[in-house]
Amino acid sequence: MAGNRPIKFRILELCNKSGGAWNYEVVKQIQKEYNLKSDYQRDSINFDLIELAACSLLKDVEAKVDEEGVYKKGFLLHKYVITDFGKARAANACLMYV
Amino acid sequence: MDLQSLKKQENQRRIRKGFMWALFCAILWGLWYIPGTVVWVLNPFDEMYAEIAATNGDGMSLIITAVLITAFNALTVILALMVWNGVLGKFGEMKRTLKEFNPCSKWFFLASIFGGPIAILGSFIAMGFVGGAFAAVAALMYPVVGSILASKWYGEKISKRAFAGIIFIIIGGITIFGGGLLNEIGAGNVVWIGYIGGLMAAVGWGIEGAIAGKGLDIAEPDVGLTLRFLGENIIWWVIAVPILAILGFPMFKYALMVFEPLTMLVLVFAGITFGFCYVTWYKSFPLIGVGRGQGIGNLYGLFAVVFIALFFGDIPSWTILVGGALCLIGSSVMFSEDAGQLESLRGE
């Protein structure tokens, strides 16, 4: 089932766990599942996360500065969790929750 | 730098990007009015208009010709978008999104109905019956429709500033509409169908934006927009053009005659400006919201008047200038809103 549905669907699934998920983890996971290797595609996935958060489907619960460069050195890392609105919208898209 | 100010900075960056997309949309949309106006006097559309007008009257002829022009516009837009998605490597995502009919592609096909047959055709009708500058400014009311729908439907927040901006734009729109109407009545020549076209553009694009905002929740803008134009091409080429041909209008005869260098060039120019104006429009929605994206996109009215004046030497009448200035003030009010207000675009 991996890599079959639109990327934003999968992002919502990955952020649907207690405590949320860090953006760099989600981006890496998506890159692996969808076979998107380039830096441009990495940034584009992160941008999907930003759009989802701006539209209140995700909410950032924690942020820290990327000191070691796990994603991009000096930039902010966000931990996102799905909101109720995001859950309702995802249920609407028949996403299965694990 | 501490975490809080880094967060604020990141937020501002997103909002600036959203406004930048919306501004590009306005410029490209304004530019589109040049090919959109020129194409009417080119063959085969010129001959087609004359032929149908001779048998069915001017008004009917204009609408039928507008259908064919709009169909070609949609065709060149989708070509431009295919190149764009190819360069971005998004065909895979497009396929995935298309397959999700109920949550995703349904919304984009719906958007294509309001944006296509209703808004774009209305805009062409306004352009043909009244004039390019009128058509450009008539649709200025659409952010009002769009932001009210987005707020009622999925709780998009409309701040006081955004609301004030919208009010300025309404007043500006009325100035433009009213002034044009007074001039036309003065000349004893009220072209109602042209004004109805203007209204169709305003309502159609407003509804389209709100619907697209819903689909864009869980889809990528570039992909969503391409699906929207896929829908529009189906509407014109599979439904409207064949039906009109069956009714006896010479649709295919003239459709096959577009392969003239100048006509092709103008159509391609229309496709590129229109296609990318739409790309930037859809990209701005998730970043700053449908209301603001449309509000800033509204600056197209001004750009169109400026570009039309530059290219055709039409001197705009003073009411259009006053109305345009009010729209500009309204958009600036939105633009200068504090980024902190925009951290989340919707109430939870």
Tab-separated table of C-alpha atoms in Angstrom:
chain	number	residue	atom	x	y	z
A	1	MET	CA	0.000	0.000	0.000
A	2	ALA	CA	2.990	2.284	0.446
A	3	GLY	CA	3.405	4.878	-2.246
A	4	ASN	CA	-0.087	4.396	-3.638
A	5	ARG	CA	-1.988	7.337	-2.301
A	6	PRO	CA	-1.394	11.090	-2.589
A	7	ILE	CA	1.549	12.272	-0.502
A	8	LYS	CA	-0.519	14.500	1.767
A	9	PHE	CA	-2.695	11.509	2.739
A	10	ARG	CA	0.365	9.562	3.804
A	11	ILE	CA	1.721	12.543	5.720
A	12	LEU	CA	-1.507	12.738	7.715
A	13	GLU	CA	-1.217	9.039	8.511
A	14	LEU	CA	2.377	9.394	9.642
A	15	CYS	CA	1.462	12.314	11.926
A	16	ASN	CA	-1.369	10.369	13.483
A	17	LYS	CA	0.458	8.989	16.487
A	18	SER	CA	0.486	10.159	20.044
A	19	GLY	CA	3.129	12.788	20.577
A	20	GLY	CA	3.288	13.507	16.851
A	21	ALA	CA	6.117	13.064	14.376
A	22	TRP	CA	9.158	15.180	13.537
A	23	ASN	CA	9.162	16.730	10.086
A	24	TYR	CA	12.545	15.224	9.139
A	25	GLU	CA	11.299	11.739	10.034
A	26	VAL	CA	8.164	12.192	7.964
A	27	VAL	CA	10.127	13.608	5.029
A	28	LYS	CA	12.618	10.718	5.116
A	29	GLN	CA	9.870	8.136	5.349
A	30	ILE	CA	7.984	9.636	2.390
A	31	GLN	CA	11.172	9.916	0.334
A	32	LYS	CA	11.770	6.218	0.911
A	33	GLU	CA	8.205	5.056	0.265
A	34	TYR	CA	7.637	7.153	-2.840
A	35	ASN	CA	11.160	6.859	-4.165
A	36	LEU	CA	11.714	10.622	-4.234
A	37	LYS	CA	15.434	11.066	-3.810
A	38	SER	CA	16.382	14.590	-4.857
A	39	ASP	CA	16.830	17.594	-2.572
A	40	TYR	CA	14.156	19.421	-4.508
A	41	GLN	CA	11.682	16.636	-3.793
A	42	ARG	CA	12.730	16.606	-0.139
A	43	ASP	CA	11.939	20.335	0.154
A	44	SER	CA	8.708	19.840	-1.713
A	45	ILE	CA	7.572	17.195	0.807
A	46	ASN	CA	8.475	19.492	3.682
A	47	PHE	CA	6.432	22.186	1.985
A	48	ASP	CA	3.432	19.847	1.964
A	49	LEU	CA	3.832	19.634	5.729
A	50	ILE	CA	3.907	23.431	5.989
A	51	GLU	CA	0.741	23.710	3.882
A	52	LEU	CA	-1.039	21.101	5.983
A	53	ALA	CA	-0.102	22.980	9.152
A	54	ALA	CA	-1.204	26.337	7.721
A	55	CYS	CA	-4.595	24.839	6.900
A	56	SER	CA	-4.940	23.451	10.448
A	57	LEU	CA	-4.871	19.792	9.456
A	58	LEU	CA	-1.647	19.470	11.411
A	59	LYS	CA	-0.518	21.377	14.457
A	60	ASP	CA	3.044	21.794	15.616
A	61	VAL	CA	3.484	20.624	19.179
A	62	GLU	CA	7.212	21.067	19.546
A	63	ALA	CA	9.998	22.853	17.710
A	64	LYS	CA	13.758	22.883	18.032
A	65	VAL	CA	16.699	24.320	16.167
A	66	ASP	CA	18.488	21.826	13.954
A	67	GLU	CA	21.915	21.967	15.647
A	68	GLU	CA	23.368	18.767	14.191
A	69	GLY	CA	21.975	19.186	10.698
A	70	VAL	CA	19.573	16.206	10.661
A	71	TYR	CA	17.508	18.114	8.133
A	72	LYS	CA	18.956	21.555	7.451
A	73	LYS	CA	21.454	23.022	9.853
A	74	GLY	CA	20.301	26.186	11.619
A	75	PHE	CA	16.675	25.821	10.526
A	76	LEU	CA	13.728	24.922	12.717
A	77	LEU	CA	12.528	21.372	13.097
A	78	HIS	CA	8.849	20.846	13.862
A	79	LYS	CA	7.006	18.049	15.527
A	80	TYR	CA	3.532	17.794	14.025
A	81	VAL	CA	0.439	16.037	15.255
A	82	ILE	CA	-2.836	15.635	13.378
A	83	THR	CA	-5.705	17.883	14.559
A	84	ASP	CA	-9.346	16.905	14.982
A	85	PHE	CA	-10.107	18.770	11.791
A	86	GLY	CA	-7.323	16.863	10.066
A	87	LYS	CA	-8.720	13.585	11.384
A	88	ALA	CA	-12.203	14.422	10.140
A	89	ARG	CA	-10.828	15.339	6.750
A	90	ALA	CA	-8.706	12.193	6.645
A	91	ALA	CA	-11.639	9.987	7.662
A	92	ASN	CA	-13.481	11.600	4.787
A	93	ALA	CA	-10.714	10.331	2.523
A	94	CYS	CA	-11.173	6.810	3.985
A	95	LEU	CA	-7.697	6.678	5.479
A	96	MET	CA	-7.086	3.614	7.586
A	97	TYR	CA	-5.644	4.243	10.975
A	98	VAL	CA	-3.094	1.893	12.379
B	1	MET	CA	18.192	33.633	17.954
B	2	ASP	CA	15.581	32.144	20.245
B	3	LEU	CA	12.967	29.612	19.247
B	4	GLN	CA	10.084	32.051	19.316
B	5	SER	CA	11.614	34.543	16.918
B	6	LEU	CA	12.806	31.758	14.617
B	7	LYS	CA	9.251	30.485	14.512
B	8	LYS	CA	7.969	33.947	13.732
B	9	GLN	CA	10.537	34.343	10.981
B	10	GLU	CA	9.557	31.031	9.439
B	11	ASN	CA	5.924	32.018	9.553
B	12	GLN	CA	6.643	35.314	7.850
B	13	ARG	CA	8.565	33.511	5.157
B	14	ARG	CA	5.552	31.315	4.393
B	15	ILE	CA	3.197	34.277	4.277
B	16	ARG	CA	5.539	36.334	2.104
B	17	LYS	CA	5.733	33.405	-0.288
B	18	GLY	CA	1.943	33.149	-0.373
B	19	PHE	CA	1.540	36.848	-1.134
B	20	MET	CA	4.289	36.641	-3.739
B	21	TRP	CA	2.437	33.819	-5.535
B	22	ALA	CA	-0.780	35.825	-5.395
B	23	LEU	CA	0.975	38.872	-6.827
B	24	PHE	CA	2.439	36.848	-9.709
B	25	CYS	CA	-1.070	35.591	-10.318
B	26	ALA	CA	-2.322	39.165	-10.596
B	27	ILE	CA	0.401	40.174	-13.067
B	28	LEU	CA	-0.074	37.101	-15.283
B	29	TRP	CA	-3.837	37.422	-15.163
B	30	GLY	CA	-3.567	41.050	-16.234
B	31	LEU	CA	-1.215	40.058	-19.047
B	32	TRP	CA	-3.663	37.410	-20.235
B	33	TYR	CA	-6.122	40.130	-21.211
B	34	ILE	CA	-3.820	41.088	-24.101
B	35	PRO	CA	-4.059	37.769	-25.993
B	36	GLY	CA	-7.604	37.412	-24.638
B	37	THR	CA	-8.600	40.631	-26.418
B	38	VAL	CA	-6.498	40.203	-29.558
B	39	VAL	CA	-7.714	36.693	-30.338
B	40	TRP	CA	-11.211	37.988	-31.194
B	41	VAL	CA	-10.001	39.877	-34.261
B	42	LEU	CA	-7.871	37.019	-35.567
B	43	ASN	CA	-8.896	34.342	-38.023
B	44	PRO	CA	-10.625	31.940	-37.793
B	45	PHE	CA	-12.539	33.478	-34.877
B	46	ASP	CA	-13.170	36.695	-36.740
B	47	GLU	CA	-14.709	34.864	-39.730
B	48	MET	CA	-16.582	32.489	-37.462
B	49	TYR	CA	-18.167	35.414	-35.630
B	50	ALA	CA	-19.196	37.021	-38.910
B	51	GLU	CA	-20.698	33.810	-40.275
B	52	ILE	CA	-22.761	32.997	-37.187
B	53	ALA	CA	-23.775	36.638	-36.705
B	54	ALA	CA	-25.246	36.686	-40.195
B	55	THR	CA	-27.662	33.865	-39.359
B	56	ASN	CA	-28.123	33.943	-35.579
B	57	GLY	CA	-27.465	37.543	-34.589
B	58	ASP	CA	-24.545	39.208	-32.832
B	59	GLY	CA	-25.295	38.102	-29.283
B	60	MET	CA	-25.576	34.409	-30.078
B	61	SER	CA	-22.565	34.568	-32.341
B	62	LEU	CA	-20.475	36.081	-29.598
B	63	ILE	CA	-21.301	33.337	-27.114
B	64	ILE	CA	-20.669	30.552	-29.615
B	65	THR	CA	-17.354	32.062	-30.650
B	66	ALA	CA	-16.443	32.511	-26.976
B	67	VAL	CA	-17.021	28.788	-26.429
B	68	LEU	CA	-14.504	27.898	-29.121
B	69	ILE	CA	-11.972	30.476	-27.924
B	70	THR	CA	-12.352	29.263	-24.323
B	71	ALA	CA	-11.964	25.663	-25.434
B	72	PHE	CA	-8.687	26.529	-27.170
B	73	ASN	CA	-7.615	28.533	-24.148
B	74	ALA	CA	-8.183	25.470	-21.953
B	75	LEU	CA	-6.264	23.309	-24.413
B	76	THR	CA	-3.178	25.530	-24.457
B	77	VAL	CA	-3.353	25.885	-20.667
B	78	ILE	CA	-3.258	22.126	-20.175
B	79	LEU	CA	-0.284	21.867	-22.541
B	80	ALA	CA	1.573	24.496	-20.492
B	81	LEU	CA	0.638	22.646	-17.283
B	82	MET	CA	1.835	19.292	-18.612
B	83	VAL	CA	5.242	20.818	-19.325
B	84	TRP	CA	5.246	22.406	-15.861
B	85	ASN	CA	4.356	19.159	-14.060
B	86	GLY	CA	6.855	17.254	-16.177
B	87	VAL	CA	9.641	19.614	-15.154
B	88	LEU	CA	8.623	19.309	-11.491
B	89	GLY	CA	8.385	15.522	-11.777
B	90	LYS	CA	4.818	15.414	-10.511
B	91	PHE	CA	3.174	12.972	-12.907
B	92	GLY	CA	3.295	10.217	-10.279
B	93	GLU	CA	1.512	12.364	-7.754
B	94	MET	CA	-0.978	13.395	-10.421
B	95	LYS	CA	-1.921	9.792	-11.061
B	96	ARG	CA	-2.270	9.118	-7.335
B	97	THR	CA	-4.462	12.188	-6.859
B	98	LEU	CA	-6.638	11.507	-9.892
B	99	LYS	CA	-7.479	8.051	-8.567
B	100	GLU	CA	-8.801	9.528	-5.320
B	101	PHE	CA	-12.022	10.755	-6.828
B	102	ASN	CA	-14.129	11.319	-3.753
B	103	PRO	CA	-11.676	13.100	-1.458
B	104	CYS	CA	-9.600	14.906	-4.079
B	105	SER	CA	-10.319	14.996	-7.766
B	106	LYS	CA	-14.061	15.469	-7.292
B	107	TRP	CA	-13.374	18.940	-5.888
B	108	PHE	CA	-11.118	19.899	-8.764
B	109	PHE	CA	-13.657	18.772	-11.357
B	110	LEU	CA	-16.337	20.785	-9.558
B	111	ALA	CA	-13.981	23.770	-9.519
B	112	SER	CA	-13.590	23.408	-13.261
B	113	ILE	CA	-17.336	23.764	-13.787
B	114	PHE	CA	-17.493	27.044	-11.894
B	115	GLY	CA	-14.193	28.350	-13.196
B	116	GLY	CA	-14.776	27.225	-16.783
B	117	PRO	CA	-18.239	27.446	-18.292
B	118	ILE	CA	-19.368	29.986	-15.730
B	119	ALA	CA	-16.446	32.294	-14.986
B	120	ILE	CA	-14.191	32.167	-18.019
B	121	LEU	CA	-17.049	32.165	-20.490
B	122	GLY	CA	-18.670	35.010	-18.560
B	123	SER	CA	-15.444	36.939	-18.737
B	124	PHE	CA	-15.263	36.442	-22.516
B	125	ILE	CA	-18.886	37.555	-22.884
B	126	ALA	CA	-18.135	40.707	-20.903
B	127	MET	CA	-15.058	41.310	-23.013
B	128	GLY	CA	-16.880	40.845	-26.305
B	129	PHE	CA	-19.986	42.854	-25.444
B	130	VAL	CA	-18.533	45.673	-23.387
B	131	GLY	CA	-14.733	45.680	-23.667
B	132	GLY	CA	-11.476	44.301	-22.334
B	133	ALA	CA	-11.039	46.814	-19.531
B	134	PHE	CA	-14.599	46.242	-18.340
B	135	ALA	CA	-14.196	42.473	-18.350
B	136	ALA	CA	-10.994	42.784	-16.372
B	137	VAL	CA	-12.520	44.862	-13.619
B	138	ALA	CA	-16.018	43.331	-13.577
B	139	ALA	CA	-14.830	40.157	-11.909
B	140	LEU	CA	-13.217	42.085	-9.036
B	141	MET	CA	-16.060	41.103	-6.730
B	142	TYR	CA	-15.053	37.464	-6.722
B	143	PRO	CA	-12.909	37.480	-3.525
B	144	VAL	CA	-15.997	38.534	-1.603
B	145	VAL	CA	-17.845	35.447	-2.771
B	146	GLY	CA	-14.770	33.269	-2.255
B	147	SER	CA	-13.871	34.394	1.250
B	148	ILE	CA	-17.448	34.288	2.551
B	149	LEU	CA	-17.868	30.742	1.250
B	150	ALA	CA	-14.496	29.616	2.625
B	151	SER	CA	-15.367	31.024	6.031
B	152	LYS	CA	-18.874	29.531	6.174
B	153	TRP	CA	-17.830	26.206	4.765
B	154	TYR	CA	-14.573	25.282	6.429
B	155	GLY	CA	-14.022	28.020	8.947
B	156	GLU	CA	-11.325	30.018	7.206
B	157	LYS	CA	-10.616	32.972	9.473
B	158	ILE	CA	-11.355	36.413	8.117
B	159	SER	CA	-9.598	39.040	10.230
B	160	LYS	CA	-10.786	42.633	10.535
B	161	ARG	CA	-8.033	43.765	8.233
B	162	ALA	CA	-8.864	41.194	5.594
B	163	PHE	CA	-12.507	42.234	5.899
B	164	ALA	CA	-11.583	45.924	5.534
B	165	GLY	CA	-9.590	45.050	2.446
B	166	ILE	CA	-12.575	43.258	0.980
B	167	ILE	CA	-14.841	46.266	1.684
B	168	PHE	CA	-12.466	48.579	-0.186
B	169	ILE	CA	-12.540	46.167	-3.071
B	170	ILE	CA	-16.357	46.086	-3.097
B	171	ILE	CA	-16.494	49.895	-3.207
B	172	GLY	CA	-13.869	49.905	-5.919
B	173	GLY	CA	-15.824	47.288	-7.845
B	174	ILE	CA	-19.061	49.270	-7.583
B	175	THR	CA	-17.275	52.415	-8.792
B	176	ILE	CA	-16.045	50.541	-11.824
B	177	PHE	CA	-19.367	48.824	-12.545
B	178	GLY	CA	-21.473	51.926	-11.834
B	179	GLY	CA	-19.294	54.237	-13.879
B	180	GLY	CA	-19.329	51.951	-16.876
B	181	LEU	CA	-23.071	51.453	-16.550
B	182	LEU	CA	-23.729	55.223	-16.414
B	183	ASN	CA	-21.640	55.773	-19.518
B	184	GLU	CA	-23.463	53.017	-21.363
B	185	ILE	CA	-26.923	54.316	-20.353
B	186	GLY	CA	-25.795	57.797	-21.417
B	187	ALA	CA	-24.949	56.378	-24.817
B	188	GLY	CA	-28.361	54.674	-24.945
B	189	ASN	CA	-26.671	51.362	-25.352
B	190	VAL	CA	-26.926	49.073	-22.335
B	191	VAL	CA	-25.391	45.747	-23.191
B	192	TRP	CA	-26.993	43.675	-20.471
B	193	ILE	CA	-25.509	40.434	-21.619
B	194	GLY	CA	-22.045	41.901	-21.135
B	195	TYR	CA	-22.877	42.793	-17.530
B	196	ILE	CA	-24.328	39.346	-16.907
B	197	GLY	CA	-21.045	37.968	-18.206
B	198	GLY	CA	-19.220	40.114	-15.659
B	199	LEU	CA	-21.439	38.787	-12.878
B	200	MET	CA	-20.854	35.192	-13.991
B	201	ALA	CA	-17.127	35.796	-13.758
B	202	ALA	CA	-17.351	37.198	-10.211
B	203	VAL	CA	-19.579	34.454	-8.813
B	204	GLY	CA	-17.924	31.627	-10.755
B	205	TRP	CA	-14.363	32.387	-9.704
B	206	GLY	CA	-15.403	33.004	-6.105
B	207	ILE	CA	-17.083	29.609	-5.860
B	208	GLU	CA	-14.203	27.966	-7.683
B	209	GLY	CA	-11.681	29.295	-5.152
B	210	ALA	CA	-13.662	28.070	-2.177
B	211	ILE	CA	-14.138	24.624	-3.700
B	212	ALA	CA	-10.490	24.390	-4.711
B	213	GLY	CA	-9.450	25.392	-1.185
B	214	LYS	CA	-11.333	22.360	0.069
B	215	GLY	CA	-9.627	19.993	-2.365
B	216	LEU	CA	-6.206	21.537	-1.746
B	217	ASP	CA	-6.413	20.547	1.930
B	218	ILE	CA	-5.119	17.136	1.044
B	219	ALA	CA	-3.701	17.537	-2.459
B	220	GLU	CA	-0.785	19.319	-4.074
B	221	PRO	CA	-1.579	22.639	-5.761
B	222	ASP	CA	0.263	21.951	-9.058
B	223	VAL	CA	-1.432	18.600	-9.403
B	224	GLY	CA	-4.856	19.800	-8.268
B	225	LEU	CA	-4.810	22.610	-10.765
B	226	THR	CA	-3.883	20.321	-13.653
B	227	LEU	CA	-6.830	18.085	-12.778
B	228	ARG	CA	-9.055	21.134	-12.724
B	229	PHE	CA	-8.010	21.973	-16.290
B	230	LEU	CA	-8.398	18.353	-17.314
B	231	GLY	CA	-12.007	18.721	-16.185
B	232	GLU	CA	-12.400	21.946	-18.101
B	233	ASN	CA	-11.066	20.412	-21.318
B	234	ILE	CA	-13.564	17.588	-20.971
B	235	ILE	CA	-16.387	20.099	-20.502
B	236	TRP	CA	-15.491	22.029	-23.653
B	237	TRP	CA	-14.157	19.408	-26.027
B	238	VAL	CA	-16.292	16.404	-25.052
B	239	ILE	CA	-19.513	18.188	-24.137
B	240	ALA	CA	-19.952	21.799	-25.272
B	241	VAL	CA	-18.222	21.888	-28.664
B	242	PRO	CA	-19.787	18.630	-29.967
B	243	ILE	CA	-23.257	19.663	-28.758
B	244	LEU	CA	-22.988	23.012	-30.525
B	245	ALA	CA	-21.730	21.235	-33.625
B	246	ILE	CA	-24.750	18.894	-33.547
B	247	LEU	CA	-26.984	21.956	-33.203
B	248	GLY	CA	-25.561	23.077	-36.518
B	249	PHE	CA	-22.884	25.613	-35.578
B	250	PRO	CA	-19.691	25.377	-37.635
B	251	MET	CA	-17.495	24.472	-34.637
B	252	PHE	CA	-15.163	21.910	-36.161
B	253	LYS	CA	-14.821	23.754	-39.439
B	254	TYR	CA	-13.292	26.720	-37.635
B	255	ALA	CA	-11.518	24.660	-34.990
B	256	LEU	CA	-9.479	23.048	-37.765
B	257	MET	CA	-8.570	26.467	-39.101
B	258	VAL	CA	-6.610	27.709	-36.065
B	259	PHE	CA	-3.293	26.447	-37.386
B	260	GLU	CA	-2.227	29.853	-38.586
B	261	PRO	CA	1.048	31.092	-37.154
B	262	LEU	CA	-0.259	34.301	-35.600
B	263	THR	CA	-3.397	32.678	-34.155
B	264	MET	CA	-1.340	29.852	-32.692
B	265	LEU	CA	1.123	32.309	-31.211
B	266	VAL	CA	-1.628	34.324	-29.540
B	267	LEU	CA	-3.318	31.150	-28.236
B	268	VAL	CA	-0.044	29.854	-26.831
B	269	PHE	CA	0.618	33.208	-25.170
B	270	ALA	CA	-2.887	33.048	-23.682
B	271	GLY	CA	-2.262	29.491	-22.485
B	272	ILE	CA	1.003	30.311	-20.801
B	273	THR	CA	-0.200	33.469	-19.035
B	274	PHE	CA	-3.502	31.896	-18.010
B	275	GLY	CA	-1.958	28.583	-16.989
B	276	PHE	CA	0.664	30.116	-14.756
B	277	CYS	CA	-1.674	32.700	-13.319
B	278	TYR	CA	-3.772	29.745	-12.178
B	279	VAL	CA	-0.741	27.824	-10.868
B	280	THR	CA	0.249	30.755	-8.681
B	281	TRP	CA	-3.366	31.315	-7.600
B	282	TYR	CA	-3.751	27.733	-6.357
B	283	LYS	CA	-0.322	27.800	-4.738
B	284	SER	CA	-1.232	30.864	-2.690
B	285	PHE	CA	-4.434	29.398	-1.204
B	286	PRO	CA	-2.899	26.935	1.264
B	287	LEU	CA	-0.312	29.518	2.348
B	288	ILE	CA	-2.405	32.620	3.023
B	289	GLY	CA	-5.990	31.403	2.631
B	290	VAL	CA	-8.540	31.670	-0.141
B	291	GLY	CA	-9.781	35.129	0.867
B	292	ARG	CA	-6.357	36.766	0.871
B	293	GLY	CA	-5.085	34.880	-2.156
B	294	GLN	CA	-8.065	36.096	-4.118
B	295	GLY	CA	-7.848	39.587	-2.645
B	296	ILE	CA	-4.270	40.088	-3.806
B	297	GLY	CA	-5.010	38.240	-7.027
B	298	ASN	CA	-7.540	40.999	-7.568
B	299	LEU	CA	-4.773	43.387	-8.437
B	300	TYR	CA	-5.076	41.817	-11.875
B	301	GLY	CA	-7.759	44.400	-12.631
B	302	LEU	CA	-5.222	47.169	-12.318
B	303	PHE	CA	-2.541	45.278	-14.210
B	304	ALA	CA	-4.988	44.519	-16.998
B	305	VAL	CA	-5.990	48.165	-17.332
B	306	VAL	CA	-2.332	49.188	-17.369
B	307	PHE	CA	-1.303	46.503	-19.885
B	308	ILE	CA	-4.281	47.213	-22.132
B	309	ALA	CA	-3.502	50.935	-22.046
B	310	LEU	CA	0.149	50.210	-22.854
B	311	PHE	CA	-0.494	47.812	-25.703
B	312	PHE	CA	-3.645	49.207	-27.297
B	313	GLY	CA	-3.477	52.847	-26.242
B	314	ASP	CA	-7.004	52.725	-24.746
B	315	ILE	CA	-7.186	55.554	-22.251
B	316	PRO	CA	-9.171	54.212	-19.292
B	317	SER	CA	-12.046	56.412	-18.117
B	318	TRP	CA	-11.690	58.106	-14.728
B	319	THR	CA	-14.192	55.821	-12.952
B	320	ILE	CA	-12.009	52.831	-13.737
B	321	LEU	CA	-9.016	54.660	-12.331
B	322	VAL	CA	-10.807	55.637	-9.090
B	323	GLY	CA	-12.264	52.142	-8.678
B	324	GLY	CA	-8.912	50.567	-9.437
B	325	ALA	CA	-7.214	52.791	-6.855
B	326	LEU	CA	-9.730	51.704	-4.193
B	327	CYS	CA	-9.069	48.054	-5.033
B	328	LEU	CA	-5.377	48.700	-4.694
B	329	ILE	CA	-5.877	50.267	-1.245
B	330	GLY	CA	-7.967	47.284	-0.187
B	331	SER	CA	-5.314	44.826	-1.265
B	332	SER	CA	-2.571	46.798	0.496
B	333	VAL	CA	-4.554	46.688	3.731
B	334	MET	CA	-4.535	42.888	3.501
B	335	PHE	CA	-0.926	42.761	2.484
B	336	SER	CA	0.294	44.704	5.527
B	337	GLU	CA	-1.421	42.406	8.036
B	338	ASP	CA	0.702	41.220	10.943
B	339	ALA	CA	2.123	37.750	10.357
B	340	GLY	CA	1.228	36.639	13.893
B	341	GLN	CA	-2.464	36.831	12.963
B	342	LEU	CA	-1.884	34.400	10.154
B	343	GLU	CA	-0.157	31.606	12.015
B	344	SER	CA	-3.088	29.353	11.372
B	345	LEU	CA	-5.524	30.198	8.605
B	346	ARG	CA	-8.486	28.448	10.129
B	347	GLY	CA	-10.144	28.377	13.483
B	348	GLU	CA	-10.033	24.960	15.070
